[in-house]
Amino acid sequence: MAMPKKGSRRITVDGGSYRWRVRRKPSYSQGNGWTPLTFAVERAEEPGNVLVVSLPCARPDNWLGHRTIPVTPALVAACVRRALERGWEPGRSGSAVTLEVSEDDLTHFLGRPPRYLIPFLWGFVPADGTASA
């Protein structure tokens, strides 16, 4: 099943063209922080099976102030590369493939430990209490 095009962003990773998106609204479980922040990726042309990436944090719009990180194109590209290394075949039809990203993976993908944020009513504060750059 292809993901909706509305709200998706294009990205090129090592010559391949993909679309990715974060679900527009949190599910009840995501809003409560019970399930993690996820995003989906598929080939831009002739989509096959979808890659669902699960991150080790909550969505930025979670209701309880659990830590989060932004999903950036650099993070998406790193996740696509990892999934391809592990055998994801984006042109093949079939069930979605899940990539679970650990904190160690995030450190490797970002080139530094992740800088988590805590959402609150007026914005975000760094989870470690330091000012963000």
CSV table of C-alpha atoms in Angstrom, one decimal:
chain,number,residue,atom,x,y,z
A,1,MET,CA,0.0,0.0,0.0
A,2,ALA,CA,1.5,3.3,-1.1
A,3,MET,CA,1.7,6.2,1.4
A,4,PRO,CA,-0.3,9.4,0.7
A,5,LYS,CA,1.5,11.9,-1.5
A,6,LYS,CA,0.0,14.8,0.4
A,7,GLY,CA,2.4,16.1,3.0
A,8,SER,CA,5.3,14.0,1.7
A,9,ARG,CA,8.8,15.5,0.9
A,10,ARG,CA,11.1,14.4,-1.8
A,11,ILE,CA,14.7,13.3,-1.1
A,12,THR,CA,17.5,11.9,-3.2
A,13,VAL,CA,19.7,9.3,-1.5
A,14,ASP,CA,22.7,8.0,-3.4
A,15,GLY,CA,21.0,8.7,-6.8
A,16,GLY,CA,17.7,7.2,-5.8
A,17,SER,CA,14.6,9.4,-5.5
A,18,TYR,CA,12.3,8.8,-2.5
A,19,ARG,CA,9.3,10.4,-0.7
A,20,TRP,CA,9.0,10.5,3.0
A,21,ARG,CA,6.5,11.8,5.6
A,22,VAL,CA,5.7,11.9,9.2
A,23,ARG,CA,2.0,11.1,10.0
A,24,ARG,CA,0.1,14.4,10.1
A,25,LYS,CA,-1.5,13.8,13.5
A,26,PRO,CA,-0.4,11.5,16.3
A,27,SER,CA,-2.3,8.3,17.0
A,28,TYR,CA,-3.7,8.1,20.5
A,29,SER,CA,-0.8,5.9,21.5
A,30,GLN,CA,1.7,8.3,20.0
A,31,GLY,CA,0.1,11.3,21.6
A,32,ASN,CA,0.5,9.6,25.0
A,33,GLY,CA,4.1,8.7,24.2
A,34,TRP,CA,3.4,4.9,24.4
A,35,THR,CA,4.6,4.3,20.9
A,36,PRO,CA,7.5,6.1,19.2
A,37,LEU,CA,8.0,8.7,16.6
A,38,THR,CA,7.8,7.1,13.1
A,39,PHE,CA,8.1,8.2,9.5
A,40,ALA,CA,7.5,6.4,6.2
A,41,VAL,CA,9.7,6.3,3.1
A,42,GLU,CA,9.0,4.9,-0.4
A,43,ARG,CA,10.4,5.3,-3.9
A,44,ALA,CA,9.2,8.4,-5.5
A,45,GLU,CA,8.5,6.7,-8.9
A,46,GLU,CA,6.9,3.3,-9.0
A,47,PRO,CA,6.6,2.8,-5.2
A,48,GLY,CA,7.0,-0.7,-3.9
A,49,ASN,CA,7.1,-1.6,-0.3
A,50,VAL,CA,7.2,1.1,2.3
A,51,LEU,CA,10.0,1.6,4.9
A,52,VAL,CA,8.6,2.5,8.3
A,53,VAL,CA,11.3,4.0,10.5
A,54,SER,CA,10.8,3.9,14.3
A,55,LEU,CA,12.9,6.3,16.4
A,56,PRO,CA,13.8,6.0,20.1
A,57,CYS,CA,11.7,9.0,21.2
A,58,ALA,CA,8.2,10.4,21.1
A,59,ARG,CA,6.6,12.7,18.5
A,60,PRO,CA,7.1,16.4,19.0
A,61,ASP,CA,3.4,16.9,19.4
A,62,ASN,CA,3.0,14.3,22.2
A,63,TRP,CA,0.7,15.4,25.0
A,64,LEU,CA,2.8,14.6,28.0
A,65,GLY,CA,6.1,16.3,27.3
A,66,HIS,CA,8.2,13.2,26.4
A,67,ARG,CA,11.6,13.9,24.8
A,68,THR,CA,11.7,14.2,21.0
A,69,ILE,CA,14.0,15.1,18.1
A,70,PRO,CA,13.2,16.7,14.7
A,71,VAL,CA,13.1,14.4,11.7
A,72,THR,CA,15.6,16.0,9.2
A,73,PRO,CA,16.5,15.1,5.7
A,74,ALA,CA,19.9,14.0,6.9
A,75,LEU,CA,18.3,11.6,9.3
A,76,VAL,CA,16.0,10.3,6.7
A,77,ALA,CA,18.9,9.7,4.2
A,78,ALA,CA,20.9,7.9,6.9
A,79,CYS,CA,17.9,5.6,7.7
A,80,VAL,CA,17.3,4.9,4.0
A,81,ARG,CA,21.0,3.9,3.6
A,82,ARG,CA,20.8,1.6,6.7
A,83,ALA,CA,17.6,0.0,5.4
A,84,LEU,CA,19.2,-0.6,2.0
A,85,GLU,CA,22.3,-2.1,3.6
A,86,ARG,CA,20.0,-4.5,5.6
A,87,GLY,CA,18.1,-5.6,2.5
A,88,TRP,CA,15.2,-3.3,2.0
A,89,GLU,CA,14.1,-3.5,-1.6
A,90,PRO,CA,12.1,-0.4,-2.3
A,91,GLY,CA,11.0,-1.5,-5.7
A,92,ARG,CA,9.6,-4.8,-4.6
A,93,SER,CA,5.9,-5.0,-3.7
A,94,GLY,CA,4.9,-6.5,-0.4
A,95,SER,CA,4.4,-5.6,3.2
A,96,ALA,CA,6.0,-2.6,4.8
A,97,VAL,CA,9.5,-3.1,6.2
A,98,THR,CA,10.4,-1.7,9.7
A,99,LEU,CA,13.7,-0.2,10.7
A,100,GLU,CA,14.1,0.3,14.4
A,101,VAL,CA,16.6,3.0,15.2
A,102,SER,CA,18.5,2.9,18.5
A,103,GLU,CA,20.1,5.8,20.3
A,104,ASP,CA,23.5,4.4,19.2
A,105,ASP,CA,22.3,4.5,15.6
A,106,LEU,CA,21.2,8.1,16.0
A,107,THR,CA,24.6,9.0,17.3
A,108,HIS,CA,26.2,7.3,14.3
A,109,PHE,CA,23.7,8.9,11.8
A,110,LEU,CA,24.0,12.4,13.3
A,111,GLY,CA,27.7,12.3,13.9
A,112,ARG,CA,27.1,13.3,17.6
A,113,PRO,CA,24.8,12.2,20.4
A,114,PRO,CA,21.1,13.2,19.7
A,115,ARG,CA,20.0,16.5,21.2
A,116,TYR,CA,16.6,15.7,22.6
A,117,LEU,CA,14.0,18.4,23.1
A,118,ILE,CA,11.1,18.5,25.6
A,119,PRO,CA,7.9,19.9,24.2
A,120,PHE,CA,5.9,22.3,26.3
A,121,LEU,CA,3.0,24.7,25.8
A,122,TRP,CA,5.1,27.5,24.2
A,123,GLY,CA,7.8,25.5,22.4
A,124,PHE,CA,10.7,23.3,23.2
A,125,VAL,CA,13.5,23.2,25.8
A,126,PRO,CA,16.6,21.0,25.5
A,127,ALA,CA,16.2,17.7,27.4
A,128,ASP,CA,19.7,18.1,29.0
A,129,GLY,CA,19.0,21.6,30.3
A,130,THR,CA,21.6,23.2,28.0
A,131,ALA,CA,20.9,25.9,25.5
A,132,SER,CA,20.6,24.5,21.9
A,133,ALA,CA,22.7,26.0,19.1
